[in-house]
PDB file of C-alpha atoms in Angstrom:
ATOM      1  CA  UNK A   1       1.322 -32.544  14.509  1.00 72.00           C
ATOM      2  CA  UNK A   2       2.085 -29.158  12.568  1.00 73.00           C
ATOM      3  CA  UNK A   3      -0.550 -26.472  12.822  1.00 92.00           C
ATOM      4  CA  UNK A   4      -1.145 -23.397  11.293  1.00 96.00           C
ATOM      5  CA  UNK A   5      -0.570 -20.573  13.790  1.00 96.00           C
ATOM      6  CA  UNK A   6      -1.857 -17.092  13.770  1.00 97.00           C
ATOM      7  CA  UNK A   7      -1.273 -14.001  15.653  1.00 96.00           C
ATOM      8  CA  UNK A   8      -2.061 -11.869  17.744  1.00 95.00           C
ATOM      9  CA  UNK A   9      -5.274 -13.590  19.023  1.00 96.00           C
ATOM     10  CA  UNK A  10      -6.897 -10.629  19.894  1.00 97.00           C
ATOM     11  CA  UNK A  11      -6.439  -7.590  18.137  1.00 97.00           C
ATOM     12  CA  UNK A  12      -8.784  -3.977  18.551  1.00 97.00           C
ATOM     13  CA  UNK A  13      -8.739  -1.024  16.376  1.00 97.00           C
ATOM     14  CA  UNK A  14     -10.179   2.270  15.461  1.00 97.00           C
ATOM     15  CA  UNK A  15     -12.446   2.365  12.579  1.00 97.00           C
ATOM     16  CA  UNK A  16     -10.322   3.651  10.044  1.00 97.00           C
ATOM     17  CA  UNK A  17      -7.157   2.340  10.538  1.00 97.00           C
ATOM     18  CA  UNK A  18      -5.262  -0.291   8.952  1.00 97.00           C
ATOM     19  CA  UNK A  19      -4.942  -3.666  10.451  1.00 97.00           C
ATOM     20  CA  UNK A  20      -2.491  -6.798   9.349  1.00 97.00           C
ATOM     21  CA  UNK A  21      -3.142 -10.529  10.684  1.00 97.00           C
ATOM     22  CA  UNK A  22      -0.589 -12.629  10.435  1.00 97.00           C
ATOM     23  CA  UNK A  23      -0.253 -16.385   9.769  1.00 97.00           C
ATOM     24  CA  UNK A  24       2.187 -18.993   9.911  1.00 97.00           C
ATOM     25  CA  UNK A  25       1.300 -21.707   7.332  1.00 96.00           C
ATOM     26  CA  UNK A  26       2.213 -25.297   7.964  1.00 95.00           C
ATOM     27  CA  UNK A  27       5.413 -25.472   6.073  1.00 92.00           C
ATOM     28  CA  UNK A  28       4.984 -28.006   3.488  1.00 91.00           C
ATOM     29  CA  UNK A  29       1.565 -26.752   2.136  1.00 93.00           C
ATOM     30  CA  UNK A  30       1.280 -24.913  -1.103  1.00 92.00           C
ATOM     31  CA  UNK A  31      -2.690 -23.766  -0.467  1.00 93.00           C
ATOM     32  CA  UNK A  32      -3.405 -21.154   1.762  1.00 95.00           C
ATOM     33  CA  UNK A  33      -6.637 -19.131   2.533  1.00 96.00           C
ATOM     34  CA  UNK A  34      -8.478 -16.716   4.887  1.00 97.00           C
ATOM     35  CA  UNK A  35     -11.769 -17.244   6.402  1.00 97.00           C
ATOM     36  CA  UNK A  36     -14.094 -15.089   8.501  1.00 97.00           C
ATOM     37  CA  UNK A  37     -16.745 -15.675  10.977  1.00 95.00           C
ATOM     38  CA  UNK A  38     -18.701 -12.621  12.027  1.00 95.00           C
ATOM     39  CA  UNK A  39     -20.907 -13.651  15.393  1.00 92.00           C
ATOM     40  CA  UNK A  40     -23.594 -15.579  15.045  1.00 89.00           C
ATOM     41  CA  UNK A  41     -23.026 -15.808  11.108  1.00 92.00           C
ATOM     42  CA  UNK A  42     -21.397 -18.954   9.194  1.00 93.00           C
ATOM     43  CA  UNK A  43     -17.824 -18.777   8.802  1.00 95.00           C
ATOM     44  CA  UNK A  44     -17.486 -17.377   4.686  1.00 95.00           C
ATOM     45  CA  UNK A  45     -14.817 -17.687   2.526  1.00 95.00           C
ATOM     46  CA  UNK A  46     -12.342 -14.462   1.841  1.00 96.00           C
ATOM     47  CA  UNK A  47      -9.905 -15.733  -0.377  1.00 95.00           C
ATOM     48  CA  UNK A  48      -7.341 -18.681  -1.498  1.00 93.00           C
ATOM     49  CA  UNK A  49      -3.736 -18.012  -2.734  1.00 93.00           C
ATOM     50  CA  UNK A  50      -1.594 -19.912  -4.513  1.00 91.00           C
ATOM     51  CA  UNK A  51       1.937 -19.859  -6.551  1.00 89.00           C
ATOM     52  CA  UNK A  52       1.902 -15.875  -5.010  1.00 90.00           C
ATOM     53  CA  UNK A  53      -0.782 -14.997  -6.532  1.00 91.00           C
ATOM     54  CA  UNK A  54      -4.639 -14.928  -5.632  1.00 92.00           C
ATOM     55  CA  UNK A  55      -6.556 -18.107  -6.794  1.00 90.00           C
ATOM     56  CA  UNK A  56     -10.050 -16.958  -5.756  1.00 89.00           C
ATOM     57  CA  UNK A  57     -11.402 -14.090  -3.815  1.00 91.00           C
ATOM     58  CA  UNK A  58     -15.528 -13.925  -2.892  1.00 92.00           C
ATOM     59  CA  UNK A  59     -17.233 -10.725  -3.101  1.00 92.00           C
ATOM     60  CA  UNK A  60     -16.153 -10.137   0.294  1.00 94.00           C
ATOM     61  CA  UNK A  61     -12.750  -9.607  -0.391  1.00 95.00           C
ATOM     62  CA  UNK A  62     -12.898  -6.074  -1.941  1.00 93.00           C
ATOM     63  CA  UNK A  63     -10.223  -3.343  -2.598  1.00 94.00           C
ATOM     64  CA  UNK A  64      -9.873  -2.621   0.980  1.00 96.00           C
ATOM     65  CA  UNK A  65      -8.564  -6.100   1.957  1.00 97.00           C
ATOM     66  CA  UNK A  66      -4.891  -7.689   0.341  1.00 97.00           C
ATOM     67  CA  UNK A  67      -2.945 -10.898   1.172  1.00 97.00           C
ATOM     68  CA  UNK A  68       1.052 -11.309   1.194  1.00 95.00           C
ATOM     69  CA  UNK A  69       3.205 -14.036   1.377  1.00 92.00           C
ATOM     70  CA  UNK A  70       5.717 -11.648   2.270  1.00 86.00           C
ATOM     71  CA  UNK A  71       8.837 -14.813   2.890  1.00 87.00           C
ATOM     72  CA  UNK A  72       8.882 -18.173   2.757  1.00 79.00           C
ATOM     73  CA  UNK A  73       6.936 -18.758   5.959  1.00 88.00           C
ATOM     74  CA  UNK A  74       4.247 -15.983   6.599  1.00 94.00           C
ATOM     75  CA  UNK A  75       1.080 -15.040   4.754  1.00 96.00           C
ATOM     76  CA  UNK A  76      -0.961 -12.248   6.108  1.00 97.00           C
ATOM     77  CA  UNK A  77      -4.349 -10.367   5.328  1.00 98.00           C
ATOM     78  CA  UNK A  78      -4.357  -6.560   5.348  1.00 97.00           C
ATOM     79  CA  UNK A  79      -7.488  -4.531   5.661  1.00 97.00           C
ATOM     80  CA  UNK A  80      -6.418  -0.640   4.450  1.00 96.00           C
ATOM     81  CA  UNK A  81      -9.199   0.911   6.509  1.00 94.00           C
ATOM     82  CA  UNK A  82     -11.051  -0.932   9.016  1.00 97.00           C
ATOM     83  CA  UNK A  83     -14.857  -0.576   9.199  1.00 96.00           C
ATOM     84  CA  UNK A  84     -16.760  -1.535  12.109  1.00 97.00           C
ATOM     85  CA  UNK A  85     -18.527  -4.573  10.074  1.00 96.00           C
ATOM     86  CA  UNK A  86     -14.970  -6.010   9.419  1.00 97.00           C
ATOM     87  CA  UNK A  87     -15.507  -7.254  13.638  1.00 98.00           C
ATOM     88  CA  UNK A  88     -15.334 -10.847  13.094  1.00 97.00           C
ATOM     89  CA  UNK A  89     -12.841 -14.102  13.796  1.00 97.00           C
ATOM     90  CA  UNK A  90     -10.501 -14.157  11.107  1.00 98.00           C
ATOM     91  CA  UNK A  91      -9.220 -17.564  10.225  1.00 97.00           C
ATOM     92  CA  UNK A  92      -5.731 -18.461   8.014  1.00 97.00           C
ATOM     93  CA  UNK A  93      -6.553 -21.969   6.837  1.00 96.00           C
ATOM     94  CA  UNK A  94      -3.800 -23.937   4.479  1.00 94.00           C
ATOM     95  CA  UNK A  95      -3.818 -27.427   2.502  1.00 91.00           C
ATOM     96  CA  UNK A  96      -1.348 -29.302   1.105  1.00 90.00           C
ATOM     97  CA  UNK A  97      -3.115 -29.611  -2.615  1.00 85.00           C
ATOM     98  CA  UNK A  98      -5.749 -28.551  -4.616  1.00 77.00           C
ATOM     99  CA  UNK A  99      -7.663 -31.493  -3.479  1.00 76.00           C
ATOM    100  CA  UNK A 100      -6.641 -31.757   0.080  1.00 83.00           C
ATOM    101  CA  UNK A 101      -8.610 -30.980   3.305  1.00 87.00           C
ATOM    102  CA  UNK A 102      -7.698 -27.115   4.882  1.00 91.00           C
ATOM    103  CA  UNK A 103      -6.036 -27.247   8.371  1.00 93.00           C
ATOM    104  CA  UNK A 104      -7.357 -23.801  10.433  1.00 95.00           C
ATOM    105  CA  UNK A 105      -5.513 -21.794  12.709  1.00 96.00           C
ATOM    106  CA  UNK A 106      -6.649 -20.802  16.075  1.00 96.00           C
ATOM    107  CA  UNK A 107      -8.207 -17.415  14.352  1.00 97.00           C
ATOM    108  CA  UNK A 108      -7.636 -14.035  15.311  1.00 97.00           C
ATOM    109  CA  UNK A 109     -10.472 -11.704  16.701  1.00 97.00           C
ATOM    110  CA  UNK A 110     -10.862  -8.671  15.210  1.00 98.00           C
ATOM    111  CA  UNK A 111     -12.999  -5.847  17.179  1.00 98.00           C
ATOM    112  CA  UNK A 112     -13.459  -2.680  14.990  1.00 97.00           C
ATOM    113  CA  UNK A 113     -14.513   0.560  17.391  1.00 96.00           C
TER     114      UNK A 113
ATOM    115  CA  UNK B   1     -26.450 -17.676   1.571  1.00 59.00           C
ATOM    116  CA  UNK B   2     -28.801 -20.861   2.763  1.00 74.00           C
ATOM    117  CA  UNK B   3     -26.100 -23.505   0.493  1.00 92.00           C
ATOM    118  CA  UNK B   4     -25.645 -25.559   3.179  1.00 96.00           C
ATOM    119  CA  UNK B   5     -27.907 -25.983   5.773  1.00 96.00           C
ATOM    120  CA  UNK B   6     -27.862 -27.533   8.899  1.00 97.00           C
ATOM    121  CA  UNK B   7     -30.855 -27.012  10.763  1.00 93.00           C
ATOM    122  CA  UNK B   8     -30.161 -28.457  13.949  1.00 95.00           C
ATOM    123  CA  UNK B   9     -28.492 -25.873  15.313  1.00 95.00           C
ATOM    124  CA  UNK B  10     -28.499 -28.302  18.844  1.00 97.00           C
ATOM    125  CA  UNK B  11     -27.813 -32.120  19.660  1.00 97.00           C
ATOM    126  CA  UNK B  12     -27.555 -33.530  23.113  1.00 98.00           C
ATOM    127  CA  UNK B  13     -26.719 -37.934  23.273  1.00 98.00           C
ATOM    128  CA  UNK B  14     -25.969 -39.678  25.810  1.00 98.00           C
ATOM    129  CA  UNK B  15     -22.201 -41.088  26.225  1.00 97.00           C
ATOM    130  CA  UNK B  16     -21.707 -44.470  23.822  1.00 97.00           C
ATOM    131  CA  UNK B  17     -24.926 -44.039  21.978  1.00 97.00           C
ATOM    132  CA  UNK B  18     -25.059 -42.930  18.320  1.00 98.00           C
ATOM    133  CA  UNK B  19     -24.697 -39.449  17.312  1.00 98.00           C
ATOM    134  CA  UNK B  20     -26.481 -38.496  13.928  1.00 98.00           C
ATOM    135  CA  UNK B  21     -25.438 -35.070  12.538  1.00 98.00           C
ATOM    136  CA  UNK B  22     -27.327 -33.983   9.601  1.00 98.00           C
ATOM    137  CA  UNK B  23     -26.433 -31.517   6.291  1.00 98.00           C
ATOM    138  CA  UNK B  24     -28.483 -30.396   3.294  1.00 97.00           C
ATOM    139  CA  UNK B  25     -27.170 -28.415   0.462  1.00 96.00           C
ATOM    140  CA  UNK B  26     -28.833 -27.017  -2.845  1.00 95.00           C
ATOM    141  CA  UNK B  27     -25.732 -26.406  -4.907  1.00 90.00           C
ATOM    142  CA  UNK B  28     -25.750 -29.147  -7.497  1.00 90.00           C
ATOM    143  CA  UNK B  29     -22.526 -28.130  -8.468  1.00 88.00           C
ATOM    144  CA  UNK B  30     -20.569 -29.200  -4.974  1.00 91.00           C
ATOM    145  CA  UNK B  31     -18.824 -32.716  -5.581  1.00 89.00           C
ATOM    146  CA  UNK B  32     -16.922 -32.726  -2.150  1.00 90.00           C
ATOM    147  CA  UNK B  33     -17.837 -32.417   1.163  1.00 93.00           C
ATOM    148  CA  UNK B  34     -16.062 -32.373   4.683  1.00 94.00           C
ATOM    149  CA  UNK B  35     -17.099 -32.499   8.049  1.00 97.00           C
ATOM    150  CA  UNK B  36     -15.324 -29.688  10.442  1.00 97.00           C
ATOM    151  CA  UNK B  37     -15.563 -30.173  14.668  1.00 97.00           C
ATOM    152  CA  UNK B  38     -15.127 -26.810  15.940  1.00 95.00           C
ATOM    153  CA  UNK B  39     -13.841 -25.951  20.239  1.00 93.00           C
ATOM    154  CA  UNK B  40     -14.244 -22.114  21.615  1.00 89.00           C
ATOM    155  CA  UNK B  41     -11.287 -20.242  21.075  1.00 86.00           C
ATOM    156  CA  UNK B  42      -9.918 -22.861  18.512  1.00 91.00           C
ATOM    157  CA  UNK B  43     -10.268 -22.948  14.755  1.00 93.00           C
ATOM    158  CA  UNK B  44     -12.310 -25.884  12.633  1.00 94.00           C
ATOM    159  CA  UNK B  45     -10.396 -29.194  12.726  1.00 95.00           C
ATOM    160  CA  UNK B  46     -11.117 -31.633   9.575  1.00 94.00           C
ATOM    161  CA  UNK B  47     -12.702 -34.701  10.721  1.00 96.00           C
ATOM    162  CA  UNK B  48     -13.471 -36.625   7.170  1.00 96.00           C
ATOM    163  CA  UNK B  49     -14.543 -35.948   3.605  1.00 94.00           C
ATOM    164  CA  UNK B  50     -16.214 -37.652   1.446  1.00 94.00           C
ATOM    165  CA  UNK B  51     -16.537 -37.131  -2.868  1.00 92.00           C
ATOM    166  CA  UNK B  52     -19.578 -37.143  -4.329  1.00 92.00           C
ATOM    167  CA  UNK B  53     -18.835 -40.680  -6.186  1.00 93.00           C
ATOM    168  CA  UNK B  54     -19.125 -42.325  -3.466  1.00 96.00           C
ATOM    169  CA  UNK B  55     -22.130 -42.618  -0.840  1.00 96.00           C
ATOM    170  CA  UNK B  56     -20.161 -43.687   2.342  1.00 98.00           C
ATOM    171  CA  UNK B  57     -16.881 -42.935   3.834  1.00 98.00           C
ATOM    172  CA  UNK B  58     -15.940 -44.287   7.176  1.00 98.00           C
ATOM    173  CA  UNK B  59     -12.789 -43.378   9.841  1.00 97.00           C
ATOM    174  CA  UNK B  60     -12.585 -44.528  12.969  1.00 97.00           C
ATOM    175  CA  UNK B  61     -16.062 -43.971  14.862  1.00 98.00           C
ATOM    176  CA  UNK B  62     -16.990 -41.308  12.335  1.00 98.00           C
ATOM    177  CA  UNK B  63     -18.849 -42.540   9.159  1.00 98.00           C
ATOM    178  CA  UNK B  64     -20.172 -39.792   6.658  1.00 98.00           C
ATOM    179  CA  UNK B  65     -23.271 -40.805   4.369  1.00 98.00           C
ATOM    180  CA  UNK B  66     -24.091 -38.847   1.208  1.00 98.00           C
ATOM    181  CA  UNK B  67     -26.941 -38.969  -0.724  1.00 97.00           C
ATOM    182  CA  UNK B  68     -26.828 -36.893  -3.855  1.00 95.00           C
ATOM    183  CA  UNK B  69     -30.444 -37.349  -5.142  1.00 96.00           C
ATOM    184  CA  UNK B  70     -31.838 -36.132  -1.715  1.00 97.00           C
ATOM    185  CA  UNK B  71     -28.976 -33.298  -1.520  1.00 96.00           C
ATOM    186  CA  UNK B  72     -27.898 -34.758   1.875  1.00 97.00           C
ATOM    187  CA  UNK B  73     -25.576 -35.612   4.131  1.00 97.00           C
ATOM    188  CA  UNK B  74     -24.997 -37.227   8.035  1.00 98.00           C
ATOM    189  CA  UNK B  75     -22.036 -37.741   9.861  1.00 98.00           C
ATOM    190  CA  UNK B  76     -22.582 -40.372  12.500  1.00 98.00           C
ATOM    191  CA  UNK B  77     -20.026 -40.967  15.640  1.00 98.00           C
ATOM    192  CA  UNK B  78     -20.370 -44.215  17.162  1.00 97.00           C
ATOM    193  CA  UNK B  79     -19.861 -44.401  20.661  1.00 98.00           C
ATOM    194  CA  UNK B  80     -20.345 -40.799  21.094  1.00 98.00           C
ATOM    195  CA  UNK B  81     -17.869 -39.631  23.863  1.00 97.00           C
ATOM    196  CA  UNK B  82     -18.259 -36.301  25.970  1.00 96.00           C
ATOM    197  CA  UNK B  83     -14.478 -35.137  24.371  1.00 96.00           C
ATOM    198  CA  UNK B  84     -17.518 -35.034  20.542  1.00 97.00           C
ATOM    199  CA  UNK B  85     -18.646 -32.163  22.578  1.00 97.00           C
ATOM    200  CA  UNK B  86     -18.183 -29.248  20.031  1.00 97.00           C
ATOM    201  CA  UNK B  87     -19.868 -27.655  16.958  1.00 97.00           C
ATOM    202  CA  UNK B  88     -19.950 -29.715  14.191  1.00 98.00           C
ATOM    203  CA  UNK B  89     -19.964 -27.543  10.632  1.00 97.00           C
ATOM    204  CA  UNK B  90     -20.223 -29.448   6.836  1.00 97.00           C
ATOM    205  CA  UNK B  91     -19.148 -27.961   4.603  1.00 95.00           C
ATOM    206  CA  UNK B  92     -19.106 -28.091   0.716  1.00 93.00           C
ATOM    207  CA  UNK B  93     -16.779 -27.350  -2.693  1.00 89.00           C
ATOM    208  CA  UNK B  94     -17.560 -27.189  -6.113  1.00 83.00           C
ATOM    209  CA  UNK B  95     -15.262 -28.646  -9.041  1.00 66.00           C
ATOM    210  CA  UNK B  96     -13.717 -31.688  -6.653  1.00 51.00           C
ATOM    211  CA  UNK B  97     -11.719 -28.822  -4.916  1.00 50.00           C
ATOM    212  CA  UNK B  98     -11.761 -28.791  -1.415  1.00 47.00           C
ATOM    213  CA  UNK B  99      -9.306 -25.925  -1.371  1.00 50.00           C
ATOM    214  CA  UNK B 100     -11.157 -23.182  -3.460  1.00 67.00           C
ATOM    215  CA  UNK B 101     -14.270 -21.683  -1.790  1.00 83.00           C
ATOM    216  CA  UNK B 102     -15.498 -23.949   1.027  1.00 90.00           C
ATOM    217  CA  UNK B 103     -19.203 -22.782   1.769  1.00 93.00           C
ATOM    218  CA  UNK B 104     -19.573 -23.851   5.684  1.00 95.00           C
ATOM    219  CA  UNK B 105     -23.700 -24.499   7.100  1.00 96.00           C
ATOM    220  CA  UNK B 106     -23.951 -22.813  10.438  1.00 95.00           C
ATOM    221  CA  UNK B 107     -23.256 -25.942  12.957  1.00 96.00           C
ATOM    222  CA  UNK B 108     -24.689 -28.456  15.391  1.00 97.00           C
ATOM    223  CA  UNK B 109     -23.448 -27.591  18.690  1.00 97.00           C
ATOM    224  CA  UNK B 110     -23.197 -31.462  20.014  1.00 98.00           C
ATOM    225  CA  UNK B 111     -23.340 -32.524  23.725  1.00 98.00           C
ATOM    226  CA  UNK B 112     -22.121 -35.374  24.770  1.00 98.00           C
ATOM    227  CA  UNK B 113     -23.282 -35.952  28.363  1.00 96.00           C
ATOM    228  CA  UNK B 114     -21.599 -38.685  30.299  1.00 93.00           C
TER     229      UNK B 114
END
């Protein structure tokens, strides 16, 4: 079955610098969104995407954060300058429509120092 | 952001009985809602979904029951099996759009014990 698949799994940083996750949609799906989970919290929504351009975005998703679809096969999340509250799983999520359930990647852990 | 609640935040059934997971929400506006079975180190995987014109959608062992005057909603898996063991999360959307803005409760960690 496709999946959506995200890398790297792990990835650590200085507060302060600028971090990219990366995300490998499944290839026929047109949705595509990022998700966070700080421990112990709910997992919250970040942002959907759609037609290259930004569908929704929740008040987490301020100026320091962007999202590319850089080709026809990535889509990534960018945070300009890390803070240590941005620690959290990061999930890439995509669906095939508007009305369609979202299939989650594996996630990639973020640690902020 | 209390949305959608789950406040079990624990479940433990023995193999083949009934498992009842349970979901409130206060967002009058949400008209779809999914059901999510989360493993460590893996993301959510869709189990089922159900719209909120209908009260009952079934797959397989897993049946979800809404009911929209209560603001509630159970996923029951019958037999439960110890491979259920996970965290369960609902999870809700507004405007019949399970894409935009899912707002997630905060799980049932389900055990399974053979």
């Amino acid at each position: 079955e496709p999946e959506v698949t995200q890398t790297p799994s792990h990835q650590v940083t200085q507060m302060g610098q600028e971090v990219i996750l990366r995300c490998v949609p499944i290839s026929n799906h047109l949705y595509f969104y990022w998700y966070r989970q700080i421990l112990g919290q709910k997992v919250e929504f970040l942002v959907s995407f759609y037609n290259n351009e930004i569908s929704e975005k929740s008040e987490i998703f301020d100026d320091q954060f962007s999202v590319e679809r850089p080709d026809g096969s990535n889509f990534t999340l960018k945070i300009r300058s890390t803070k240590l509250e941005d620690s959290a799983m990061y999930f890439c999520a995509s669906s095939l429509g508007v009305v369609s359930p979202l299939h989650f990647g594996n996630g990639t852990r973020l640690t902020v120092t | 952001d209390q949305q959608v609640k789950q406040n079990s935040p624990s479940l433990s059934v023995q193999e083949g009985r009934i498992s009842i997971l349970n979901c409130d929400y206060t967002n009058s506006m949400f008209d779809y809602f999914l059901w999510y079975k989360k493993y460590p180190a893996e993301g959510p995987t869709f189990l089922i979904s159900i719209s909120s014109i209908k009260d009952k959608n079934e797959d397989g062992r897993f049946t979800v029951f809404l009911n929209k005057s209560a603001k509630h909603l159970s996923l029951h898996i019958v037999p439960s099996q110890p491979g259920d063991s996970a965290v369960y999360f609902c999870a809700a959307s507004g405007r019949g759009n399970a894409g935009n803005m899912l707002t997630f409760g905060g799980g049932t960690r389900l055990m399974v014990k053979p």
